[in-house]
């Protein structure tokens, strides 16, 4: 008996409805329940119950069925993603990182499923007299920032742009760039980067 066959009696009811998609693809390919069940190493009755959304498959069962039917997992889970369209990060749950005395507080978390189109945003707090360093060599993508408090200079290659509270800026991140706090208080800004660089999960 295979591990998947042993799962027949342990599948649990959960609100993920893969059944309609699995059945539609199976019928489009002209496969019978028996053919799919045999190739996936599970019982025919289990496949039938999954297609009718009576049970939700264990992950190894789902992977086996997706392999047999040549289905992309993103296709199966897109309904789940639509049901969770809003991402909320509470102010006391923000991920933070500190680099050379500069504080970065995450306000938008990158979605790994976005691939090369990942986007992140964070609040950046630069003490008086300090400057960023990560962009000094340039990197892939684009950046956008809006100054909330204080004033600074954006050094973009050989150009210098003076910015103060309320100003916004956007640029290609491929050119070396540095933000220098030129004021006498902390500089606070919201910064948006795509693709994600700082908080992207490895």
PDB file of C-alpha atoms in Angstrom:
ATOM      1  CA  UNK A   1       0.000   0.000   0.000  1.00  0.00           C
ATOM      2  CA  UNK A   2       1.391   3.406  -0.969  1.00  0.00           C
ATOM      3  CA  UNK A   3       1.447   6.395   1.438  1.00  0.00           C
ATOM      4  CA  UNK A   4      -1.212   8.084  -0.671  1.00  0.00           C
ATOM      5  CA  UNK A   5      -3.503   5.063  -0.502  1.00  0.00           C
ATOM      6  CA  UNK A   6      -3.126   5.111   3.253  1.00  0.00           C
ATOM      7  CA  UNK A   7      -4.489   8.650   3.249  1.00  0.00           C
ATOM      8  CA  UNK A   8      -7.942   7.560   2.034  1.00  0.00           C
ATOM      9  CA  UNK A   9      -9.371   7.430   5.543  1.00  0.00           C
ATOM     10  CA  UNK A  10      -7.475  10.442   6.882  1.00  0.00           C
ATOM     11  CA  UNK A  11      -8.365  13.154   4.327  1.00  0.00           C
ATOM     12  CA  UNK A  12     -10.031  16.097   6.072  1.00  0.00           C
ATOM     13  CA  UNK A  13     -12.789  18.452   5.085  1.00  0.00           C
ATOM     14  CA  UNK A  14     -11.386  21.951   4.508  1.00  0.00           C
ATOM     15  CA  UNK A  15     -12.765  24.868   2.493  1.00  0.00           C
ATOM     16  CA  UNK A  16     -10.383  24.584  -0.490  1.00  0.00           C
ATOM     17  CA  UNK A  17     -12.426  23.560  -3.526  1.00  0.00           C
ATOM     18  CA  UNK A  18     -10.074  21.886  -6.009  1.00  0.00           C
ATOM     19  CA  UNK A  19     -12.700  19.397  -7.149  1.00  0.00           C
ATOM     20  CA  UNK A  20     -14.307  21.272 -10.030  1.00  0.00           C
ATOM     21  CA  UNK A  21     -10.950  22.068 -11.618  1.00  0.00           C
ATOM     22  CA  UNK A  22      -9.622  18.543 -11.250  1.00  0.00           C
ATOM     23  CA  UNK A  23     -12.771  17.052 -12.759  1.00  0.00           C
ATOM     24  CA  UNK A  24     -12.855  19.557 -15.625  1.00  0.00           C
ATOM     25  CA  UNK A  25      -9.249  18.817 -16.595  1.00  0.00           C
ATOM     26  CA  UNK A  26      -9.747  15.053 -16.239  1.00  0.00           C
ATOM     27  CA  UNK A  27     -12.804  15.081 -18.486  1.00  0.00           C
ATOM     28  CA  UNK A  28     -11.113  17.359 -21.012  1.00  0.00           C
ATOM     29  CA  UNK A  29      -8.254  14.877 -21.257  1.00  0.00           C
ATOM     30  CA  UNK A  30     -10.684  11.975 -21.568  1.00  0.00           C
ATOM     31  CA  UNK A  31      -9.411  10.172 -18.454  1.00  0.00           C
ATOM     32  CA  UNK A  32     -11.694   8.000 -16.345  1.00  0.00           C
ATOM     33  CA  UNK A  33     -11.649   8.125 -12.555  1.00  0.00           C
ATOM     34  CA  UNK A  34     -10.004   4.715 -12.566  1.00  0.00           C
ATOM     35  CA  UNK A  35      -7.184   5.794 -14.861  1.00  0.00           C
ATOM     36  CA  UNK A  36      -6.377   8.861 -12.744  1.00  0.00           C
ATOM     37  CA  UNK A  37      -6.619   6.908  -9.489  1.00  0.00           C
ATOM     38  CA  UNK A  38      -4.290   4.157 -10.734  1.00  0.00           C
ATOM     39  CA  UNK A  39      -1.677   6.580 -12.035  1.00  0.00           C
ATOM     40  CA  UNK A  40      -1.805   8.662  -8.839  1.00  0.00           C
ATOM     41  CA  UNK A  41      -1.640   5.598  -6.584  1.00  0.00           C
ATOM     42  CA  UNK A  42      -4.887   6.319  -4.748  1.00  0.00           C
ATOM     43  CA  UNK A  43      -8.349   4.774  -4.702  1.00  0.00           C
ATOM     44  CA  UNK A  44     -10.991   5.605  -7.270  1.00  0.00           C
ATOM     45  CA  UNK A  45     -13.438   6.511  -4.496  1.00  0.00           C
ATOM     46  CA  UNK A  46     -10.989   9.050  -3.070  1.00  0.00           C
ATOM     47  CA  UNK A  47     -10.597  10.790  -6.436  1.00  0.00           C
ATOM     48  CA  UNK A  48     -14.375  10.882  -6.743  1.00  0.00           C
ATOM     49  CA  UNK A  49     -14.779  12.425  -3.287  1.00  0.00           C
ATOM     50  CA  UNK A  50     -12.101  15.032  -4.018  1.00  0.00           C
ATOM     51  CA  UNK A  51     -13.798  15.998  -7.283  1.00  0.00           C
ATOM     52  CA  UNK A  52     -17.091  16.447  -5.434  1.00  0.00           C
ATOM     53  CA  UNK A  53     -15.353  18.524  -2.722  1.00  0.00           C
ATOM     54  CA  UNK A  54     -16.335  15.998  -0.079  1.00  0.00           C
ATOM     55  CA  UNK A  55     -12.728  15.925   1.143  1.00  0.00           C
ATOM     56  CA  UNK A  56      -9.633  18.006   0.533  1.00  0.00           C
ATOM     57  CA  UNK A  57      -6.557  16.001  -0.493  1.00  0.00           C
ATOM     58  CA  UNK A  58      -3.394  15.698   1.546  1.00  0.00           C
ATOM     59  CA  UNK A  59      -0.494  17.488  -0.133  1.00  0.00           C
ATOM     60  CA  UNK A  60       1.111  14.300  -1.490  1.00  0.00           C
ATOM     61  CA  UNK A  61      -2.236  13.254  -2.993  1.00  0.00           C
ATOM     62  CA  UNK A  62      -2.766  16.694  -4.541  1.00  0.00           C
ATOM     63  CA  UNK A  63       0.735  16.671  -6.038  1.00  0.00           C
ATOM     64  CA  UNK A  64       0.175  13.195  -7.475  1.00  0.00           C
ATOM     65  CA  UNK A  65      -3.128  14.227  -9.060  1.00  0.00           C
ATOM     66  CA  UNK A  66      -1.659  17.436 -10.435  1.00  0.00           C
ATOM     67  CA  UNK A  67       1.207  15.436 -11.957  1.00  0.00           C
ATOM     68  CA  UNK A  68      -1.125  12.906 -13.576  1.00  0.00           C
ATOM     69  CA  UNK A  69      -3.332  15.655 -15.017  1.00  0.00           C
ATOM     70  CA  UNK A  70      -0.387  17.952 -15.839  1.00  0.00           C
ATOM     71  CA  UNK A  71      -1.907  20.825 -13.842  1.00  0.00           C
ATOM     72  CA  UNK A  72       0.015  23.887 -12.656  1.00  0.00           C
ATOM     73  CA  UNK A  73      -0.399  24.302  -8.878  1.00  0.00           C
ATOM     74  CA  UNK A  74      -0.837  28.053  -9.331  1.00  0.00           C
ATOM     75  CA  UNK A  75      -3.984  27.246 -11.329  1.00  0.00           C
ATOM     76  CA  UNK A  76      -5.339  25.163  -8.446  1.00  0.00           C
ATOM     77  CA  UNK A  77      -4.632  27.758  -5.753  1.00  0.00           C
ATOM     78  CA  UNK A  78      -5.704  30.925  -7.592  1.00  0.00           C
ATOM     79  CA  UNK A  79      -9.174  30.728  -6.008  1.00  0.00           C
ATOM     80  CA  UNK A  80      -7.588  30.681  -2.551  1.00  0.00           C
ATOM     81  CA  UNK A  81      -5.512  33.743  -3.447  1.00  0.00           C
ATOM     82  CA  UNK A  82      -8.595  35.626  -4.653  1.00  0.00           C
ATOM     83  CA  UNK A  83     -10.246  34.968  -1.299  1.00  0.00           C
ATOM     84  CA  UNK A  84      -7.342  36.675   0.484  1.00  0.00           C
ATOM     85  CA  UNK A  85      -6.791  39.834  -1.616  1.00  0.00           C
ATOM     86  CA  UNK A  86      -5.890  42.161   1.251  1.00  0.00           C
ATOM     87  CA  UNK A  87      -2.594  42.100   3.122  1.00  0.00           C
ATOM     88  CA  UNK A  88      -2.538  43.804   6.518  1.00  0.00           C
ATOM     89  CA  UNK A  89       0.611  44.427   8.561  1.00  0.00           C
ATOM     90  CA  UNK A  90      -0.114  45.728  12.055  1.00  0.00           C
ATOM     91  CA  UNK A  91       2.177  48.513  13.233  1.00  0.00           C
ATOM     92  CA  UNK A  92       3.566  46.351  16.043  1.00  0.00           C
ATOM     93  CA  UNK A  93       4.165  43.404  13.673  1.00  0.00           C
ATOM     94  CA  UNK A  94       6.369  45.106  11.093  1.00  0.00           C
ATOM     95  CA  UNK A  95       9.575  43.325  10.220  1.00  0.00           C
ATOM     96  CA  UNK A  96      12.576  45.573  10.781  1.00  0.00           C
ATOM     97  CA  UNK A  97      16.198  45.685   9.761  1.00  0.00           C
ATOM     98  CA  UNK A  98      18.974  48.037  10.730  1.00  0.00           C
ATOM     99  CA  UNK A  99      21.993  48.927   8.651  1.00  0.00           C
ATOM    100  CA  UNK A 100      24.671  51.432   9.651  1.00  0.00           C
ATOM    101  CA  UNK A 101      22.282  53.028  12.158  1.00  0.00           C
ATOM    102  CA  UNK A 102      19.464  53.380   9.589  1.00  0.00           C
ATOM    103  CA  UNK A 103      16.146  51.719  10.471  1.00  0.00           C
ATOM    104  CA  UNK A 104      13.934  50.050   7.870  1.00  0.00           C
ATOM    105  CA  UNK A 105      10.353  49.093   8.864  1.00  0.00           C
ATOM    106  CA  UNK A 106       8.410  46.946   6.398  1.00  0.00           C
ATOM    107  CA  UNK A 107       4.977  48.273   5.359  1.00  0.00           C
ATOM    108  CA  UNK A 108       4.356  46.101   2.260  1.00  0.00           C
ATOM    109  CA  UNK A 109       5.490  42.463   2.228  1.00  0.00           C
ATOM    110  CA  UNK A 110       6.728  40.991  -1.069  1.00  0.00           C
ATOM    111  CA  UNK A 111       4.649  38.174  -2.551  1.00  0.00           C
ATOM    112  CA  UNK A 112       6.974  35.358  -3.622  1.00  0.00           C
ATOM    113  CA  UNK A 113       4.435  34.241  -6.217  1.00  0.00           C
ATOM    114  CA  UNK A 114       4.954  37.560  -8.060  1.00  0.00           C
ATOM    115  CA  UNK A 115       8.374  36.328  -9.226  1.00  0.00           C
ATOM    116  CA  UNK A 116      10.374  39.116 -10.865  1.00  0.00           C
ATOM    117  CA  UNK A 117       7.517  41.549 -10.227  1.00  0.00           C
ATOM    118  CA  UNK A 118       7.803  41.502  -6.438  1.00  0.00           C
ATOM    119  CA  UNK A 119       7.238  44.812  -4.705  1.00  0.00           C
ATOM    120  CA  UNK A 120       8.184  45.937  -1.215  1.00  0.00           C
ATOM    121  CA  UNK A 121       7.724  49.154   0.726  1.00  0.00           C
ATOM    122  CA  UNK A 122       9.192  50.271   3.996  1.00  0.00           C
ATOM    123  CA  UNK A 123       9.485  53.270   6.263  1.00  0.00           C
ATOM    124  CA  UNK A 124      13.072  54.428   6.413  1.00  0.00           C
ATOM    125  CA  UNK A 125      14.480  56.459   9.301  1.00  0.00           C
ATOM    126  CA  UNK A 126      17.901  58.029   8.707  1.00  0.00           C
ATOM    127  CA  UNK A 127      19.601  59.820  11.623  1.00  0.00           C
ATOM    128  CA  UNK A 128      21.008  63.324  11.045  1.00  0.00           C
ATOM    129  CA  UNK A 129      24.341  63.168   9.254  1.00  0.00           C
ATOM    130  CA  UNK A 130      23.840  59.584   8.019  1.00  0.00           C
ATOM    131  CA  UNK A 131      23.260  58.180   4.545  1.00  0.00           C
ATOM    132  CA  UNK A 132      22.179  54.971   2.845  1.00  0.00           C
ATOM    133  CA  UNK A 133      24.755  52.667   1.278  1.00  0.00           C
ATOM    134  CA  UNK A 134      22.964  49.734  -0.346  1.00  0.00           C
ATOM    135  CA  UNK A 135      22.194  51.583  -3.593  1.00  0.00           C
ATOM    136  CA  UNK A 136      25.659  53.061  -3.992  1.00  0.00           C
ATOM    137  CA  UNK A 137      26.454  50.502  -6.709  1.00  0.00           C
ATOM    138  CA  UNK A 138      22.994  50.366  -8.273  1.00  0.00           C
ATOM    139  CA  UNK A 139      20.745  47.320  -8.591  1.00  0.00           C
ATOM    140  CA  UNK A 140      17.953  45.894 -10.720  1.00  0.00           C
ATOM    141  CA  UNK A 141      14.544  47.607 -10.748  1.00  0.00           C
ATOM    142  CA  UNK A 142      12.944  50.917  -9.825  1.00  0.00           C
ATOM    143  CA  UNK A 143      12.464  52.907  -6.632  1.00  0.00           C
ATOM    144  CA  UNK A 144       9.965  55.512  -5.477  1.00  0.00           C
ATOM    145  CA  UNK A 145      10.087  57.514  -2.266  1.00  0.00           C
ATOM    146  CA  UNK A 146       8.109  60.206  -0.464  1.00  0.00           C
ATOM    147  CA  UNK A 147       9.634  62.299   2.300  1.00  0.00           C
ATOM    148  CA  UNK A 148       7.522  62.418   5.461  1.00  0.00           C
ATOM    149  CA  UNK A 149       9.771  64.483   7.721  1.00  0.00           C
ATOM    150  CA  UNK A 150      13.123  66.245   7.435  1.00  0.00           C
ATOM    151  CA  UNK A 151      15.201  67.008   4.379  1.00  0.00           C
ATOM    152  CA  UNK A 152      17.784  65.152   2.352  1.00  0.00           C
ATOM    153  CA  UNK A 153      19.774  64.946  -0.836  1.00  0.00           C
ATOM    154  CA  UNK A 154      19.412  62.176  -3.389  1.00  0.00           C
ATOM    155  CA  UNK A 155      22.794  61.619  -4.992  1.00  0.00           C
ATOM    156  CA  UNK A 156      22.021  59.952  -8.323  1.00  0.00           C
ATOM    157  CA  UNK A 157      25.221  59.183 -10.175  1.00  0.00           C
ATOM    158  CA  UNK A 158      26.749  62.698 -10.501  1.00  0.00           C
ATOM    159  CA  UNK A 159      23.474  64.568  -9.956  1.00  0.00           C
ATOM    160  CA  UNK A 160      22.154  65.887  -6.634  1.00  0.00           C
ATOM    161  CA  UNK A 161      18.456  66.462  -5.865  1.00  0.00           C
ATOM    162  CA  UNK A 162      17.318  68.305  -2.727  1.00  0.00           C
ATOM    163  CA  UNK A 163      14.169  66.875  -1.151  1.00  0.00           C
ATOM    164  CA  UNK A 164      12.072  67.942   1.834  1.00  0.00           C
ATOM    165  CA  UNK A 165       8.836  66.860   3.546  1.00  0.00           C
ATOM    166  CA  UNK A 166       6.079  66.251   0.999  1.00  0.00           C
ATOM    167  CA  UNK A 167       8.414  65.756  -1.961  1.00  0.00           C
ATOM    168  CA  UNK A 168       8.422  62.475  -3.872  1.00  0.00           C
ATOM    169  CA  UNK A 169      10.913  60.945  -6.272  1.00  0.00           C
ATOM    170  CA  UNK A 170      11.147  57.949  -8.581  1.00  0.00           C
ATOM    171  CA  UNK A 171      14.077  56.578 -10.560  1.00  0.00           C
ATOM    172  CA  UNK A 172      15.726  53.572 -12.144  1.00  0.00           C
ATOM    173  CA  UNK A 173      17.679  51.745  -9.436  1.00  0.00           C
ATOM    174  CA  UNK A 174      20.308  50.588 -11.928  1.00  0.00           C
ATOM    175  CA  UNK A 175      22.212  53.875 -11.503  1.00  0.00           C
ATOM    176  CA  UNK A 176      24.222  54.332  -8.265  1.00  0.00           C
ATOM    177  CA  UNK A 177      22.175  56.309  -5.736  1.00  0.00           C
ATOM    178  CA  UNK A 178      22.505  57.436  -2.119  1.00  0.00           C
ATOM    179  CA  UNK A 179      20.149  59.280   0.234  1.00  0.00           C
ATOM    180  CA  UNK A 180      21.927  61.734   2.549  1.00  0.00           C
ATOM    181  CA  UNK A 181      20.157  63.248   5.556  1.00  0.00           C
ATOM    182  CA  UNK A 182      21.179  66.915   5.394  1.00  0.00           C
ATOM    183  CA  UNK A 183      18.894  68.087   8.199  1.00  0.00           C
ATOM    184  CA  UNK A 184      19.373  68.302  11.963  1.00  0.00           C
ATOM    185  CA  UNK A 185      16.697  65.693  12.810  1.00  0.00           C
ATOM    186  CA  UNK A 186      15.792  62.170  11.726  1.00  0.00           C
ATOM    187  CA  UNK A 187      14.749  61.875   8.106  1.00  0.00           C
ATOM    188  CA  UNK A 188      11.563  59.792   7.728  1.00  0.00           C
ATOM    189  CA  UNK A 189      10.373  58.527   4.357  1.00  0.00           C
ATOM    190  CA  UNK A 190       8.293  55.797   2.747  1.00  0.00           C
ATOM    191  CA  UNK A 191      10.250  53.900   0.108  1.00  0.00           C
ATOM    192  CA  UNK A 192       8.923  51.521  -2.542  1.00  0.00           C
ATOM    193  CA  UNK A 193      11.213  49.112  -4.402  1.00  0.00           C
ATOM    194  CA  UNK A 194      10.553  46.641  -7.218  1.00  0.00           C
ATOM    195  CA  UNK A 195      11.688  43.942  -7.454  1.00  0.00           C
ATOM    196  CA  UNK A 196      12.017  43.500  -3.698  1.00  0.00           C
ATOM    197  CA  UNK A 197      15.545  43.792  -2.319  1.00  0.00           C
ATOM    198  CA  UNK A 198      15.552  44.120   1.455  1.00  0.00           C
ATOM    199  CA  UNK A 199      12.738  42.003   2.896  1.00  0.00           C
ATOM    200  CA  UNK A 200      12.443  39.379   0.164  1.00  0.00           C
ATOM    201  CA  UNK A 201      12.369  35.855   1.595  1.00  0.00           C
ATOM    202  CA  UNK A 202      15.254  33.611   0.550  1.00  0.00           C
TER     203      UNK A 202
END
